[in-house]
Coordinates of C-alpha atoms (C1' of nucleotides) in Angstrom, one line a residue:
Chain A
X1 CA 12.3 -12.5 -10.0
X2 CA 14.3 -14.7 -12.3
X3 CA 13.9 -12.6 -15.4
X4 CA 13.4 -15.7 -17.5
X5 CA 11.7 -15.7 -20.9
X6 CA 9.3 -18.2 -19.6
X7 CA 7.5 -15.9 -17.2
X8 CA 6.9 -13.6 -20.2
X9 CA 5.0 -16.3 -22.0
X10 CA 2.2 -15.8 -19.6
X11 CA -0.5 -13.9 -21.5
X12 CA -1.2 -11.9 -18.3
X13 CA 2.4 -10.6 -18.2
X14 CA 2.2 -6.9 -18.6
X15 CA 5.9 -6.2 -19.0
X16 CA 9.0 -7.8 -20.4
X17 CA 12.1 -7.9 -18.3
X18 CA 14.6 -7.1 -21.0
X19 CA 13.7 -4.7 -23.7
X20 CA 15.2 -6.9 -26.3
X21 CA 14.1 -10.3 -25.1
X22 CA 10.6 -10.0 -23.9
X23 CA 9.5 -11.3 -27.2
X24 CA 6.1 -9.7 -26.9
X25 CA 6.7 -6.1 -27.9
X26 CA 5.9 -5.1 -24.3
X27 CA 7.9 -2.3 -22.7
X28 CA 10.0 -3.3 -19.7
X29 CA 8.8 -2.2 -16.3
X30 CA 10.9 0.8 -15.4
X31 CA 8.7 3.2 -13.4
X32 CA 6.6 2.3 -10.4
X33 CA 4.6 4.7 -8.3
X34 CA 3.5 4.9 -4.7
X35 CA 0.7 6.9 -3.1
X36 CA -0.2 7.7 0.5
X37 CA -1.9 10.2 2.7
X38 CA -0.4 11.3 6.1
X39 CA -2.4 13.2 8.7
X40 CA -1.6 16.1 10.9
X41 CA -1.4 15.2 14.6
X42 CA -4.4 17.0 16.1
X43 CA -6.5 17.8 13.1
X44 CA -8.3 14.8 11.7
X45 CA -9.1 16.6 8.5
X46 CA -5.8 18.2 7.6
X47 CA -3.6 15.8 5.6
X48 CA -0.8 15.6 3.0
X49 CA -1.4 13.5 -0.1
X50 CA 1.8 12.2 -1.8
X51 CA 2.9 10.6 -5.0
X52 CA 6.3 9.3 -5.6
X53 CA 7.8 7.5 -8.7
X54 CA 10.7 5.1 -8.4
X55 CA 12.9 3.4 -11.0
X56 CA 12.4 -0.3 -11.2
X57 CA 14.1 -2.5 -10.1
X58 CA 16.6 0.0 -8.6
X59 CA 14.0 1.6 -6.3
X60 CA 15.4 5.1 -6.6
X61 CA 13.0 8.0 -6.2
X62 CA 12.8 9.9 -9.5
X63 CA 9.8 12.1 -8.7
X64 CA 7.8 13.3 -5.7
X65 CA 4.9 15.6 -5.2
X66 CA 2.8 16.6 -2.2
X67 CA -0.5 18.3 -1.8
X68 CA -2.1 19.6 1.5
X69 CA -5.7 18.5 1.4
X70 CA -8.7 18.7 3.7
X71 CA -10.6 15.4 4.2
X72 CA -14.3 15.8 4.1
X73 CA -15.6 12.3 4.6
X74 CA -14.9 10.2 7.7
X75 CA -13.0 6.9 7.6
X76 CA -15.4 4.0 7.4
X77 CA -14.0 0.5 6.9
X78 CA -15.0 -0.6 3.4
X79 CA -15.3 3.0 2.1
X80 CA -11.7 4.2 2.3
X81 CA -11.6 5.1 -1.4
X82 CA -14.5 7.6 -1.1
X83 CA -12.4 9.4 1.5
X84 CA -9.0 9.4 -0.2
X85 CA -9.1 8.5 -3.9
X86 CA -9.9 11.9 -5.3
X87 CA -6.8 13.5 -3.9
X88 CA -4.6 10.7 -5.3
X89 CA -6.2 11.1 -8.7
X90 CA -5.5 14.8 -8.6
X91 CA -1.8 14.1 -8.1
X92 CA -1.6 11.6 -11.0
X93 CA -3.5 14.0 -13.3
X94 CA -1.0 16.7 -12.5
X95 CA 1.9 14.4 -13.3
X96 CA 0.2 13.3 -16.5
X97 CA -0.2 16.9 -17.6
X98 CA 3.2 18.2 -16.5
X99 CA 5.6 15.3 -16.9
X100 CA 3.9 12.4 -18.7
X101 CA 7.3 10.8 -19.3
X102 CA 7.4 10.1 -15.6
X103 CA 3.9 8.5 -15.3
X104 CA 4.4 5.2 -13.4
X105 CA 3.5 2.0 -15.3
X106 CA 2.2 0.6 -12.1
X107 CA 1.1 2.1 -8.7
X108 CA 1.5 0.6 -5.3
X109 CA -1.4 1.7 -3.0
X110 CA -1.5 1.8 0.7
X111 CA -4.8 0.0 0.9
X112 CA -6.4 -3.1 -0.5
X113 CA -7.5 -3.9 -4.0
X114 CA -10.0 -6.8 -4.4
X115 CA -9.3 -7.9 -0.8
X116 CA -12.5 -6.0 0.1
X117 CA -16.1 -6.7 1.0
X118 CA -17.3 -5.8 -2.4
X119 CA -14.1 -6.7 -4.2
X120 CA -13.2 -3.1 -4.9
X121 CA -11.0 -1.4 -2.4
X122 CA -8.9 1.8 -2.8
X123 CA -6.3 0.3 -5.0
X124 CA -8.9 -1.0 -7.5
X125 CA -10.8 2.3 -7.3
X126 CA -7.7 4.4 -8.0
X127 CA -6.6 2.1 -10.8
X128 CA -9.8 2.4 -12.7
X129 CA -10.0 6.2 -12.3
X130 CA -6.4 6.8 -13.6
X131 CA -6.4 3.8 -15.9
X132 CA -3.0 2.5 -14.6
X133 CA -2.3 -0.9 -13.2
X134 CA -2.3 -1.0 -9.4
X135 CA -1.3 -3.3 -6.6
X136 CA -3.0 -3.1 -3.2
X137 CA -0.8 -3.3 -0.1
X138 CA -2.3 -3.8 3.4
X139 CA -0.3 -3.7 6.6
X140 CA -3.1 -5.3 8.6
X141 CA -5.6 -7.9 7.4
X142 CA -9.0 -6.7 6.3
X143 CA -11.6 -9.2 7.5
X144 CA -13.6 -10.7 4.7
X145 CA -15.0 -14.1 3.8
X146 CA -13.7 -15.8 7.0
X147 CA -10.2 -14.4 6.7
X148 CA -9.4 -12.6 9.9
X149 CA -6.5 -12.2 12.3
X150 CA -7.1 -15.6 13.8
X151 CA -7.1 -17.3 10.4
X152 CA -3.9 -15.5 9.3
X153 CA -2.1 -16.2 12.6
X154 CA -3.0 -19.9 12.6
X155 CA -3.2 -20.9 8.9
X156 CA -1.1 -18.3 7.0
X157 CA 1.8 -17.0 9.0
X158 CA 3.1 -20.5 9.8
X159 CA 3.6 -21.1 6.1
X160 CA 5.9 -18.1 5.8
X161 CA 9.1 -19.7 6.8
X162 CA 11.5 -17.5 4.9
X163 CA 12.0 -14.1 3.3
X164 CA 10.0 -13.9 0.1
X165 CA 7.6 -16.7 1.1
X166 CA 4.0 -16.1 0.2
X167 CA 0.7 -17.8 1.1
X168 CA -2.5 -17.2 -0.8
X169 CA -5.5 -15.9 1.1
X170 CA -8.4 -18.2 0.4
X171 CA -11.8 -17.5 2.0
X172 CA -14.3 -20.0 3.3
X173 CA -16.1 -19.6 0.0
X174 CA -13.0 -20.8 -1.8
X175 CA -12.3 -17.5 -3.4
X176 CA -8.7 -16.3 -3.6
X177 CA -8.6 -12.7 -2.2
X178 CA -4.9 -12.0 -2.2
X179 CA -1.7 -13.2 -0.6
X180 CA 0.4 -12.7 2.5
X181 CA 4.1 -12.0 2.0
X182 CA 7.0 -12.2 4.4
X183 CA 8.9 -9.3 2.8
X184 CA 12.1 -9.6 4.8
X185 CA 13.7 -12.3 6.9
X186 CA 12.9 -10.5 10.1
X187 CA 9.4 -9.5 9.2
X188 CA 7.2 -11.8 11.3
X189 CA 4.2 -9.8 10.3
X190 CA 3.4 -10.2 6.6
X191 CA 2.1 -7.5 4.3
X192 CA -1.1 -8.3 2.4
X193 CA -1.0 -8.1 -1.4
X194 CA -4.1 -8.0 -3.5
X195 CA -4.9 -7.3 -7.1
X196 CA -5.8 -3.6 -7.7
X197 CA -6.3 -3.1 -11.4
X198 CA -5.1 -4.7 -14.7
X199 CA -2.7 -7.1 -13.1
X200 CA -2.8 -10.8 -12.0
X201 CA -2.1 -11.8 -8.4
X202 CA 1.0 -13.8 -9.4
X203 CA 2.5 -10.8 -11.1
X204 CA 1.6 -8.5 -8.3
X205 CA 3.4 -10.9 -5.9
X206 CA 6.5 -11.1 -8.1
X207 CA 6.8 -7.3 -8.5
X208 CA 6.1 -6.7 -4.9
X209 CA 8.8 -9.0 -3.8
X210 CA 11.3 -7.2 -6.0
X211 CA 10.1 -3.8 -4.5
X212 CA 10.7 -4.8 -0.9
X213 CA 13.9 -3.4 0.7
X214 CA 12.0 -3.4 4.0
X215 CA 8.7 -4.8 5.2
X216 CA 6.7 -2.2 3.3
X217 CA 7.2 -2.1 -0.5
X218 CA 9.5 0.8 -1.2
X219 CA 7.1 2.9 -3.3
X220 CA 4.5 3.0 -0.5
X221 CA 7.2 3.3 2.1
X222 CA 8.7 6.4 0.4
X223 CA 5.3 8.0 -0.2
X224 CA 4.7 7.6 3.6
X225 CA 8.1 8.7 4.8
X226 CA 8.2 11.7 2.5
X227 CA 4.7 12.9 3.1
X228 CA 5.4 12.9 6.8
X229 CA 8.6 14.8 6.2
X230 CA 6.7 17.3 4.2
X231 CA 4.3 17.8 7.1
X232 CA 7.2 18.4 9.5
X233 CA 8.8 20.9 7.1
X234 CA 5.5 22.8 6.3
X235 CA 3.7 23.9 9.4
X236 CA 0.0 24.4 8.8
X237 CA -2.2 27.3 10.0
X238 CA -5.9 26.8 9.3
X239 CA -5.6 23.2 8.3
X240 CA -5.3 23.4 4.5
X241 CA -2.6 24.2 2.1
X242 CA -1.0 27.6 2.5
Chain B
dG1 C1' -28.7 -6.7 18.3
dC2 C1' -23.3 -7.1 19.1
dG3 C1' -18.7 -7.0 17.7
dA4 C1' -15.0 -6.5 14.0
dC5 C1' -13.3 -3.2 10.9
dA6 C1' -7.8 -1.2 5.0
dG7 C1' -6.2 4.0 6.4
Chain C
dA1 C1' -4.3 7.2 10.6
dT2 C1' -2.1 9.0 15.3
dC3 C1' -1.1 8.7 20.4
dT4 C1' 4.1 7.1 22.6
dT5 C1' 9.4 4.7 25.7
dG6 C1' 12.4 1.9 25.6
dT7 C1' 15.2 -1.4 23.3
dC8 C1' 17.8 -4.4 20.2
dG9 C1' 21.0 -4.1 16.4
dC10 C1' 23.9 -2.6 12.4

DNA sequence: GCGACAG
DNA sequence: ATCTTGTCGC
């Protein structure tokens, strides 16, 4: 992120970098969200849905909320959104009703956006439902259009020579599905970025790089860490919130 | 039909 | 997602 005026000349740029110099009347990006769902050890249905909001680019947590939920649908690759999205929407609706001033301008999701068989993964699904831009973050590659672990290992990872390096994920059809990012110097395994909703891949990449203090972008990482902490601090009885 | 498969 | 020991490093 160089914060130059040039990057803001891109019509797809959603936010300015300096409130007084973006030159487009766009508000600067100041609040980014992260969502995740952590599961209880033995019970495959009991889980904790979490939403955190961090200041950008400082990456300090300014809001957190958790909700014990009971998953009804099973996990089926390609259908993750149907299993988890409603719980995430509920958390955002609550924030919008109680503290709208803290609503994130962008949400990092622990799941893919358009990097999906039908081009509409959890990140895209959530973005549309809450009408907020989203970026999909995958920790493992989701096989689609010829892009698989073998392809990533032989054609993508070798290109990631340094921290911050990215390589677009292009399928055999020629379609651009997302990008692999080496988020830190020691991260041999990249994270996979894909457009969720109302953002371009190039901007998603720039913002994600700025949000990485560790391999996993801080918003998603904090949502994960804190939801697990919540489960440790709140023993469950019958499996649902109590 | 068989195998692979985000979280 | 979760199951799990040790280990390298700040």
